[in-house]
Tab-separated table of C-alpha atoms and ligand atoms in Angstrom:
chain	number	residue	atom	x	y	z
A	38	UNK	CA	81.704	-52.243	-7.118
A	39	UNK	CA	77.929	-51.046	-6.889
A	40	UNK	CA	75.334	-50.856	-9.711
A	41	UNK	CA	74.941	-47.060	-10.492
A	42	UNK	CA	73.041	-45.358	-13.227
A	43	UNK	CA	76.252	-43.649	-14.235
A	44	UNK	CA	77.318	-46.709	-15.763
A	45	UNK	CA	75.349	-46.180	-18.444
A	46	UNK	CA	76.665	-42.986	-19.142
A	47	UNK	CA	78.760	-43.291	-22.060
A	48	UNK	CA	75.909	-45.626	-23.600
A	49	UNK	CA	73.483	-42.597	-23.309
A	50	UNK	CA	76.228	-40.198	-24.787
A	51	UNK	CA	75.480	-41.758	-28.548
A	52	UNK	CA	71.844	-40.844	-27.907
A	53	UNK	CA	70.441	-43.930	-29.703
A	54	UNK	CA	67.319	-44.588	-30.778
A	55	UNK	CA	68.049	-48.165	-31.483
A	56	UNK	CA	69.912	-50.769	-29.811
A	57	UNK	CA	73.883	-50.157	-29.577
A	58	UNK	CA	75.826	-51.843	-32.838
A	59	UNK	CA	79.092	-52.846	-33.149
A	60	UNK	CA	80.133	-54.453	-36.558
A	61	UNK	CA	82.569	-55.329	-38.843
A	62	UNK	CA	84.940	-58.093	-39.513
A	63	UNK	CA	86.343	-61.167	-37.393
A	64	UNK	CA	89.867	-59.707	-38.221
A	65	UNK	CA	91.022	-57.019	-40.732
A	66	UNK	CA	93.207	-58.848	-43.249
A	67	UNK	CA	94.278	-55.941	-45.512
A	68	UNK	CA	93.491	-52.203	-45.844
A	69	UNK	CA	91.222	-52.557	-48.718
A	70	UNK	CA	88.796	-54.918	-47.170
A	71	UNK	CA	89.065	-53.198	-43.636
A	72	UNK	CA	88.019	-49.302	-45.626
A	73	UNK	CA	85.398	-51.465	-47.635
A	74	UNK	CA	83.579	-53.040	-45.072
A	75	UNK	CA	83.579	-49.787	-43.129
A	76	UNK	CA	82.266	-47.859	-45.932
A	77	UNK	CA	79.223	-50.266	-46.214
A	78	UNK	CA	78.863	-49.711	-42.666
A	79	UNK	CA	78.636	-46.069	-42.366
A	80	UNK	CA	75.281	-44.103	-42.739
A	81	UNK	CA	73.396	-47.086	-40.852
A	82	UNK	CA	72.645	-48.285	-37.354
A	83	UNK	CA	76.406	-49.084	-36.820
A	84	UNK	CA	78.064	-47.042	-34.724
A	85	UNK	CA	81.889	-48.505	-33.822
A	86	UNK	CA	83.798	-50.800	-36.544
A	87	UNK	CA	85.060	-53.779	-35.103
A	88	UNK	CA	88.068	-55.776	-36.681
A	89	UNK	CA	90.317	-58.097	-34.896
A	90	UNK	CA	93.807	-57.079	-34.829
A	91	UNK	CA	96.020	-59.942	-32.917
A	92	UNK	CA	93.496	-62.998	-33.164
A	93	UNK	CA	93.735	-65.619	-30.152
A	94	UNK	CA	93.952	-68.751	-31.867
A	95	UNK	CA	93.062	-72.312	-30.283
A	96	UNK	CA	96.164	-74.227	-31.863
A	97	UNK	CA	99.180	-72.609	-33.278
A	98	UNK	CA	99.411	-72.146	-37.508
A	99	UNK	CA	96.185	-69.922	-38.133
A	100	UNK	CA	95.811	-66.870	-38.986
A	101	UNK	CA	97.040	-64.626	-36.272
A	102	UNK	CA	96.354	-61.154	-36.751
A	103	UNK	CA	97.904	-58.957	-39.112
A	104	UNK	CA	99.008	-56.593	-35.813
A	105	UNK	CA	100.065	-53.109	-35.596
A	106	UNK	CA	99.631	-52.404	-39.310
A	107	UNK	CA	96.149	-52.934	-39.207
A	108	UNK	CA	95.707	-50.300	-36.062
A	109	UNK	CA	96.809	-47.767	-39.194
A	110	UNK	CA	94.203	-49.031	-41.152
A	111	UNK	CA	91.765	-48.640	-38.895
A	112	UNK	CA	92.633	-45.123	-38.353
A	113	UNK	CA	91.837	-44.400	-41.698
A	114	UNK	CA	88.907	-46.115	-42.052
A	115	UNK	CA	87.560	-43.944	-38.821
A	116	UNK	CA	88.601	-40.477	-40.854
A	117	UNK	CA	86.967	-41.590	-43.433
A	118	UNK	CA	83.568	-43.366	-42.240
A	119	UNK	CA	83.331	-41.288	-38.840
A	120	UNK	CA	82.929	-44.487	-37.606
A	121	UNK	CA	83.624	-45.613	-33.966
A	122	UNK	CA	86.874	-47.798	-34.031
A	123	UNK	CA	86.959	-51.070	-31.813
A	124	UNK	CA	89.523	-54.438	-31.480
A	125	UNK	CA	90.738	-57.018	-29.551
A	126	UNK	CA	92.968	-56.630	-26.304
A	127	UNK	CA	95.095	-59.390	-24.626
A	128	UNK	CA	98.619	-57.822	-23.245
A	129	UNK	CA	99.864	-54.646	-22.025
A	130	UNK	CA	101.407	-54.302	-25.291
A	131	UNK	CA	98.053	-54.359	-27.340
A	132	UNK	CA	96.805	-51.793	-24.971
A	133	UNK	CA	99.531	-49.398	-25.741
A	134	UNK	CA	100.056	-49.519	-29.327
A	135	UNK	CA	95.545	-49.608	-29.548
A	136	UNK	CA	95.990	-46.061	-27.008
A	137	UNK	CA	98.197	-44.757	-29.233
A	138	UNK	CA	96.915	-45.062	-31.933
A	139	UNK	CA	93.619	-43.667	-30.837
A	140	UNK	CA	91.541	-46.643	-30.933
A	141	UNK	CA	87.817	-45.836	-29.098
A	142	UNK	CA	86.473	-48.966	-27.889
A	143	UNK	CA	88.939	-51.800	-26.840
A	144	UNK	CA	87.737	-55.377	-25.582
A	145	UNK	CA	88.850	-58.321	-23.815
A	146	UNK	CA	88.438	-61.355	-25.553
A	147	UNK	CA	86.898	-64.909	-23.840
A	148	UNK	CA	90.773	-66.204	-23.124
A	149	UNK	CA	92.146	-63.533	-21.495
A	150	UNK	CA	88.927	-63.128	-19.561
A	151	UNK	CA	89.665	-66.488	-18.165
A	152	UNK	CA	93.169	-65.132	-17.054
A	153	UNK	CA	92.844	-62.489	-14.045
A	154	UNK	CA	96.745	-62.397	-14.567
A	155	UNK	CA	96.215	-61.057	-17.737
A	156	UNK	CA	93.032	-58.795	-16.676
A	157	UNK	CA	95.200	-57.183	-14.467
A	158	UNK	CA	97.949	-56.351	-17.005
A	159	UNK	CA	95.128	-54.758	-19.034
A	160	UNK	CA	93.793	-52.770	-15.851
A	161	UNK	CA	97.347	-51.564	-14.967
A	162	UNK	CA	97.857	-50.508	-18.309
A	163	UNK	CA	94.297	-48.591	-19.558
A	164	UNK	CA	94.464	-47.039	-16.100
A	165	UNK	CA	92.185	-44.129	-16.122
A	166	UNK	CA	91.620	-44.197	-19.777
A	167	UNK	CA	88.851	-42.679	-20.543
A	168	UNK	CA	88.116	-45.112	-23.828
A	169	UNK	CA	85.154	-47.654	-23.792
A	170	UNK	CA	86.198	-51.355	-22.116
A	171	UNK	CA	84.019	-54.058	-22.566
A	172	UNK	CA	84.949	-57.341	-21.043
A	173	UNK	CA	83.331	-60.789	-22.783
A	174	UNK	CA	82.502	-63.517	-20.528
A	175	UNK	CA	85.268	-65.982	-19.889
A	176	UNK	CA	85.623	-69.283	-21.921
A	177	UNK	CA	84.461	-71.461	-19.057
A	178	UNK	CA	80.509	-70.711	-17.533
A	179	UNK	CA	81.353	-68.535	-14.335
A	180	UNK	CA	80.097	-65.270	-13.516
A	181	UNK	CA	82.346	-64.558	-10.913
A	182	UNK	CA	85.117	-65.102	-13.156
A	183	UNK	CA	83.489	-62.534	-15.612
A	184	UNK	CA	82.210	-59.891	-12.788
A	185	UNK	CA	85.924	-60.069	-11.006
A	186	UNK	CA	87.026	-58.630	-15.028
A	187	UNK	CA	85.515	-56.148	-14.276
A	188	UNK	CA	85.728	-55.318	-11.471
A	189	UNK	CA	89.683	-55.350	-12.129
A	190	UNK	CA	88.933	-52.789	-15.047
A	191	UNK	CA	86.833	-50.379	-12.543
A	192	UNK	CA	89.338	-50.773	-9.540
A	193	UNK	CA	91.520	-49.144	-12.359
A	194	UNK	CA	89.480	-46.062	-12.417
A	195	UNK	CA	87.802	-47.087	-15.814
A	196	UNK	CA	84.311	-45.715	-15.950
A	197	UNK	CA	83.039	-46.529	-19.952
A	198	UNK	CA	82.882	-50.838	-18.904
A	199	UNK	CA	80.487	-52.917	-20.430
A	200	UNK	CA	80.460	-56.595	-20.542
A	201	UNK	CA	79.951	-58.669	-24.097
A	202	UNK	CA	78.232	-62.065	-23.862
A	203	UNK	CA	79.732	-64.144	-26.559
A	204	UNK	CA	78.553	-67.888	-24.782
A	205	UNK	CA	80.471	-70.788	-23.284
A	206	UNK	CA	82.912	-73.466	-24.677
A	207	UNK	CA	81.356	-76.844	-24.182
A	208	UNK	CA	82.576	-80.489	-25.297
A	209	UNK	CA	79.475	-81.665	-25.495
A	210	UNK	CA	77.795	-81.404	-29.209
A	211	UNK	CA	75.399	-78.617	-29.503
A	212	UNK	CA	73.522	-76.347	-32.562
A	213	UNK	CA	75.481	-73.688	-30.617
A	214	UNK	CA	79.745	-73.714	-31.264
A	215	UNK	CA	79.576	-71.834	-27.588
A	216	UNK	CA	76.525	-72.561	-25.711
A	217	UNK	CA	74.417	-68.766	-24.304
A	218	UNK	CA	73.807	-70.101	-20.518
A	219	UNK	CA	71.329	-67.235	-20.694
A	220	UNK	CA	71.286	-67.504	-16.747
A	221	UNK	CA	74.515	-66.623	-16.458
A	222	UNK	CA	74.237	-63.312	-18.543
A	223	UNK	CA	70.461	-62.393	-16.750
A	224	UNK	CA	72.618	-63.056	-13.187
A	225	UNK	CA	74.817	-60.391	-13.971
A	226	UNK	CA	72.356	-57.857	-14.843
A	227	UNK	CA	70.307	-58.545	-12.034
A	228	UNK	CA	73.319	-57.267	-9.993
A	229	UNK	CA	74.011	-54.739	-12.346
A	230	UNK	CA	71.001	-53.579	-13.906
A	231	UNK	CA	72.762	-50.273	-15.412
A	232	UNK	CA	76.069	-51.956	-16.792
A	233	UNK	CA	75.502	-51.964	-20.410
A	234	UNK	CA	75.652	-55.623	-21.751
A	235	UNK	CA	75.832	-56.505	-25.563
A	236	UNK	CA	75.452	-60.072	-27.522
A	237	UNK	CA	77.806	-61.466	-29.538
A	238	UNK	CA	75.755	-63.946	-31.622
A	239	UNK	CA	78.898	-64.628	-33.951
A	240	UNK	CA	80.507	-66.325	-31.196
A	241	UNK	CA	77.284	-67.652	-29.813
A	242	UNK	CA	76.104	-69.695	-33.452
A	243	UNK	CA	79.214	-70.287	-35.216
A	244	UNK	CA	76.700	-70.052	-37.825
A	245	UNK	CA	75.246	-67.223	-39.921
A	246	UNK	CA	71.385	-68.415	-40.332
A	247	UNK	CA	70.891	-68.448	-36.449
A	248	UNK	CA	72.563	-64.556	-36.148
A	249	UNK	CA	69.297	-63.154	-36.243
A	250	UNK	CA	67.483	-65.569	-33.937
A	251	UNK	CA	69.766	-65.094	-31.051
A	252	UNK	CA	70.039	-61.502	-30.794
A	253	UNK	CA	66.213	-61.169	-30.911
A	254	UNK	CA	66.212	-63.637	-27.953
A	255	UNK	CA	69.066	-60.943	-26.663
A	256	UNK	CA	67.056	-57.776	-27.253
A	257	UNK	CA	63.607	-59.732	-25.581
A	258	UNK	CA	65.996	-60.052	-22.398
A	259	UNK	CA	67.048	-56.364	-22.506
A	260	UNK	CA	70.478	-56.001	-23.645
A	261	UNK	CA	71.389	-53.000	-24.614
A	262	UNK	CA	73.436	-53.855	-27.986
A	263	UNK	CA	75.194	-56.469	-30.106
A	264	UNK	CA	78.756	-56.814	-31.643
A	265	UNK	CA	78.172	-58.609	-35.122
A	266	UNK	CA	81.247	-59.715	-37.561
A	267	UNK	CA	80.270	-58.772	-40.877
A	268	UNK	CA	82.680	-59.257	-43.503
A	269	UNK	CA	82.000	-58.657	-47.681
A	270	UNK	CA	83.096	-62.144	-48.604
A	271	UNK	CA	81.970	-63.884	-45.712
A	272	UNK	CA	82.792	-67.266	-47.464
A	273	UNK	CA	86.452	-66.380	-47.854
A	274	UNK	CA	87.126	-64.315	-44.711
A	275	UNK	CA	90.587	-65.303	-43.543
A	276	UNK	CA	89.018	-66.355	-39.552
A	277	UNK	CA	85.246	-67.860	-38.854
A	278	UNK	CA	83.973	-67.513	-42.279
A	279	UNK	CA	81.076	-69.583	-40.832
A	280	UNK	CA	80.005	-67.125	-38.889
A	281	UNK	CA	80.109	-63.859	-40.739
A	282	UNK	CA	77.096	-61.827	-42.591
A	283	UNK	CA	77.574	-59.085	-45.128
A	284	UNK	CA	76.859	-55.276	-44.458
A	285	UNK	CA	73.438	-55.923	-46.624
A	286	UNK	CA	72.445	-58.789	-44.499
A	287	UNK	CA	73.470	-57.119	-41.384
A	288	UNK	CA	71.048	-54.453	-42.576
A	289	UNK	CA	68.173	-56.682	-43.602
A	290	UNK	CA	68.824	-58.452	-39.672
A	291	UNK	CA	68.306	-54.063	-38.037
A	292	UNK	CA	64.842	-54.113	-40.064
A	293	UNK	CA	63.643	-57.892	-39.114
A	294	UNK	CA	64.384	-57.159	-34.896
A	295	UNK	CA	61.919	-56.251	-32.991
A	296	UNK	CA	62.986	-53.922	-30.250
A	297	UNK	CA	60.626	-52.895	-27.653
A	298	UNK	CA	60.778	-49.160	-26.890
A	299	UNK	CA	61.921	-48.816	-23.067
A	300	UNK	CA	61.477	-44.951	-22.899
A	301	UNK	CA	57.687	-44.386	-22.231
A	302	UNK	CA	56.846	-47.434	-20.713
A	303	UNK	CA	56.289	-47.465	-16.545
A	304	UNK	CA	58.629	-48.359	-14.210
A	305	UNK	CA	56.300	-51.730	-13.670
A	306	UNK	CA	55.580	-52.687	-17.341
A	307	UNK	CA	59.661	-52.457	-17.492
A	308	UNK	CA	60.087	-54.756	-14.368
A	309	UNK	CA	57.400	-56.971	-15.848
A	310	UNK	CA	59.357	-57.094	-18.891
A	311	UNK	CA	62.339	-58.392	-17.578
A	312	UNK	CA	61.020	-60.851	-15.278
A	313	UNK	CA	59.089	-62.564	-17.702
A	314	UNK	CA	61.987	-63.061	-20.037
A	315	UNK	CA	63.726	-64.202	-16.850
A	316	UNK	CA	60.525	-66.485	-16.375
A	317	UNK	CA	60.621	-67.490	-20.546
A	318	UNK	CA	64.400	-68.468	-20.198
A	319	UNK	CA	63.887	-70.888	-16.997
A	320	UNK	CA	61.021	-72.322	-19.185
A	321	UNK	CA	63.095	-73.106	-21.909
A	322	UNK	CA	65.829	-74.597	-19.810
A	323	UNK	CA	63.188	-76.876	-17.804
A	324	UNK	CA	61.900	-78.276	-21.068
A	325	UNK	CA	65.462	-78.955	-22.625
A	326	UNK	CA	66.219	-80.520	-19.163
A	327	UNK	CA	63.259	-82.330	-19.544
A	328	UNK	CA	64.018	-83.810	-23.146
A	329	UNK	CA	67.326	-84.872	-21.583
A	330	UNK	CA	65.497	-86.981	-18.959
A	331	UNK	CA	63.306	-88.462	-21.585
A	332	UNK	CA	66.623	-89.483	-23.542
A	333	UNK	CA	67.591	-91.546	-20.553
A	334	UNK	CA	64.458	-93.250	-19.940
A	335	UNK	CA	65.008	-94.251	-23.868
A	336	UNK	CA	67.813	-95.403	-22.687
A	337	UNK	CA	66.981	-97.376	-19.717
A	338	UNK	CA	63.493	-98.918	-21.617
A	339	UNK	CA	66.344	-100.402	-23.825
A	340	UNK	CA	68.326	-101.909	-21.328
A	341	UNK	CA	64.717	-103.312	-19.496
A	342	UNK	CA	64.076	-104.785	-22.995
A	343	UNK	CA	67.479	-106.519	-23.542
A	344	UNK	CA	66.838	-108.259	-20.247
A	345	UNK	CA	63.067	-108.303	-20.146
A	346	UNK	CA	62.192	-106.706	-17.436
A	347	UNK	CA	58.890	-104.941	-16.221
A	348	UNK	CA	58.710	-101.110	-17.411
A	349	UNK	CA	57.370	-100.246	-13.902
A	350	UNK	CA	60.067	-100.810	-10.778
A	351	UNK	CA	57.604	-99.658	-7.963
A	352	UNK	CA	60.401	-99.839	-5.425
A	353	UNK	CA	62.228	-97.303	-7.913
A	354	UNK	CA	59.089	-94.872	-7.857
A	355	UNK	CA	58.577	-95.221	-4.524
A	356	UNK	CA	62.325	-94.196	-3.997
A	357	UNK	CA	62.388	-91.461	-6.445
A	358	UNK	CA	59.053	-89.533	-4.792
A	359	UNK	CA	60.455	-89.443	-1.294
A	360	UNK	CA	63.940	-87.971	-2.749
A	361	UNK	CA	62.087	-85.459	-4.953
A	362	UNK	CA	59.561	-84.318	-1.874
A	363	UNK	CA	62.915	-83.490	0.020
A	364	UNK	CA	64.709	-82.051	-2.477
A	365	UNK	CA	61.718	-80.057	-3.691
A	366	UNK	CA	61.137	-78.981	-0.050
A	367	UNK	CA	64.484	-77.556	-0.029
A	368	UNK	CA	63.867	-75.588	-3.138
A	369	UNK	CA	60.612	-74.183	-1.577
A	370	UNK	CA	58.359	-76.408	-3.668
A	371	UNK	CA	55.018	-78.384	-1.701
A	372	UNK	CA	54.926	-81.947	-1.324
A	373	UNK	CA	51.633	-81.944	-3.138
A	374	UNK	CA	53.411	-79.925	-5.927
A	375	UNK	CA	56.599	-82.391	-6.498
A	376	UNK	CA	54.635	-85.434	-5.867
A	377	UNK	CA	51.913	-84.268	-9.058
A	378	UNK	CA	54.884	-82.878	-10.875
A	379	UNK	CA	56.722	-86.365	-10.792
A	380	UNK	CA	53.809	-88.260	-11.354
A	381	UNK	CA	53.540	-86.430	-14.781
A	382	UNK	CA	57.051	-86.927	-15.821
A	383	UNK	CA	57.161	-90.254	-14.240
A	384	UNK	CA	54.034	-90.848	-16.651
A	385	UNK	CA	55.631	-89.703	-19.647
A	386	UNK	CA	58.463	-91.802	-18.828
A	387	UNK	CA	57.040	-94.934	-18.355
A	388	UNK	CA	55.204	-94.310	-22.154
A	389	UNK	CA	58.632	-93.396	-23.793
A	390	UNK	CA	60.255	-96.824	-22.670
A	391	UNK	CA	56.683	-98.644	-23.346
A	392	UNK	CA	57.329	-97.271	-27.160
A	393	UNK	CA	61.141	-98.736	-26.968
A	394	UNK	CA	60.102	-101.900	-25.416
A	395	UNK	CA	57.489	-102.613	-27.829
A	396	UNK	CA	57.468	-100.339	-30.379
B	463	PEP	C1	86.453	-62.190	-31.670
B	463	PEP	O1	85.658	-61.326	-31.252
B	463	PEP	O2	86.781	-62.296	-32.861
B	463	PEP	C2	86.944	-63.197	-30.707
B	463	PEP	C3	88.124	-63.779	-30.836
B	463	PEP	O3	86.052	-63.448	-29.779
B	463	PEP	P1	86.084	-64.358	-28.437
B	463	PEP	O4	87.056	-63.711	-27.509
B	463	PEP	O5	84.663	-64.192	-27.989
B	463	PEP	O6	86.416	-65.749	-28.841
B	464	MN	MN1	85.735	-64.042	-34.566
């Protein structure tokens, strides 16, 4: 597969002048609530109804979907909004019954993205269609896991593809419930600059307060759209009530994004664009990595305090500058550069563990 500006053809079709929206519920629970939501929906940015029809569920019990009926449902809520419909696909089964019953925008969720067994059931059986696939990364942080999706969908002679990034599970304890790994979504479009790619900050937060926040960080690394579950009783929504804004705070989140206008602006102010969000991202991950380190030395001025001994090892320092020189080398960085950069963390380390030791 090879970037090409055609990808982005079915994205141009809606002839947006606003990033791509796709909204609605986590899953549709009955017909009322699917045809209300959808009615709040029309006449704004939205342009395809989500609503999740057979819900994945970690451990067995939940709520599971309400299944076929709500494909019906969904059908009427599209002749009567005009709105776009979209859901969840995981077996060839799902893919049948959401063809036939004229469903415009199917996805694949995290799980089965993490399945190629299962992407290829999907491939095999959307074949040619000429619906919109979009593939969300996999559960686990690999991008060759989530390019080889979709690749799988285009070997299948499906043009409309676009990939969702909806973050990674992680067991360690974050503000996040699935961490972004930015890096992992800016790697992809670097390959594939034209391959439309859309946010899922439900997924991302878990939470509704940091919706907003996350797709502006989104739309200041050029994605092209966002999928967000909006739901009219968020609080009582049968799956990830956490998560879930109303269509009037969906609404309010359209009028607080800023969106940069891309049409206009030179082919180098666009390039410059995206490399310094690539640029703002690595920042960000440097100083979190950075915290991290500080959180050790903490950790390490406690033990030196427990068994009183001298903040500054010089035999340690003297160690840690001729690995970092080497390993800096290797990454293309001067020996004058990782020796001052080390001597400035080094610094700040030696202060944290001074506070622990005597603080
Ligand atoms: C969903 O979109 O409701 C969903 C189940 O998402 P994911 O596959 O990202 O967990
Ligand atoms: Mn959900």
């Amino acid at each position: 597969m090879e970037n090409s500006k055609e990808m982005r053809n079915w994205l141009d079709a809606f002839k947006l002048e606003h990033p791509f929206v796709i909204a609605g519920p986590c899953s549709a629970e009955t017909e009322e609530q699917v045809l209300k939501i959808a009615h709040e929906l029309k006449d704004s940015d939205v342009s395809v109804f989500r609503a999740g029809i057979w819900k994945p569920r970690t451990r067995p019990g939940g709520f599971e979907g309400v299944g076929e009926i709500g494909l019906k449902w969904l059908q009427k809520a599209k002749a009567e909004t005009g709105l776009l419909m979209g859901t969840e696909v995981a077996t060839a089964a799902h893919c049948k019954l959401a063809l036939e019953h004229d469903i415009d925008v199917l996805w694949v969720g995290a799980r089965t993205t993490a399945n190629p067994f299962a992407v290829q059931e999907i491939a095999d059986t959307l074949k040619g269609t000429d619906k919109i696939v979009l593939i969300k990364n996999p559960v686990n942080p690999d991008m060759a896991l989530w390019l080889g999706g979709v690749e799988r969908l285009y070997m299948a002679g499906i043009k409309n593809l676009g990939v969702i990034h909806r973050g990674f599970s992680t067991y360690q304890k974050t503000k996040y419930r699935n961490i972004p790994e930015w890096q992992i979504a800016i790697e992809l479009q670097n390959k594939f600059p034209d391959l439309p790619l859309i946010i899922d900050p439900s997924h991302i937060t878990g939470n509704r307060e940091m919706i907003l926040e996350v797709t502006q960080e989104a739309l200041d690394l050029n994605y092209d759209g966002m999928i967000i579950e909006t739901h009219t009783d968020p609080e009582n929504a049968w799956s990830d009530a956490a998560q879930q804004v109303t269509p009037t705070v969906l609404k309010q989140i359209f009028k607080d994004l800023k969106v940069r206008k891309v049409s206009g602006d030179s082919d180098f102010e666009n390039k410059m664009t995206k490399l310094r969000a690539n640029i703002d991202v690595l920042d960000q991950n440097l100083l979190e990595l950075l915290g991290k380190r500080m959180v050790v030395a903490d950790e390490i001025g406690q033990v030196k305090k427990d068994n009183n001994v001298a903040v500054l090892q010089n035999t340690r320092w003297n160690e840690i500058q001729e690995k970092v020189i080497a390993a800096g080398a290797k990454n293309g960085l001067s020996e004058e550069f990782s020796v001052k950069l080390f001597k400035a963390i080094h610094q700040e380390s030696i202060e944290h563990q001074e506070k622990v030791i005597n603080g």
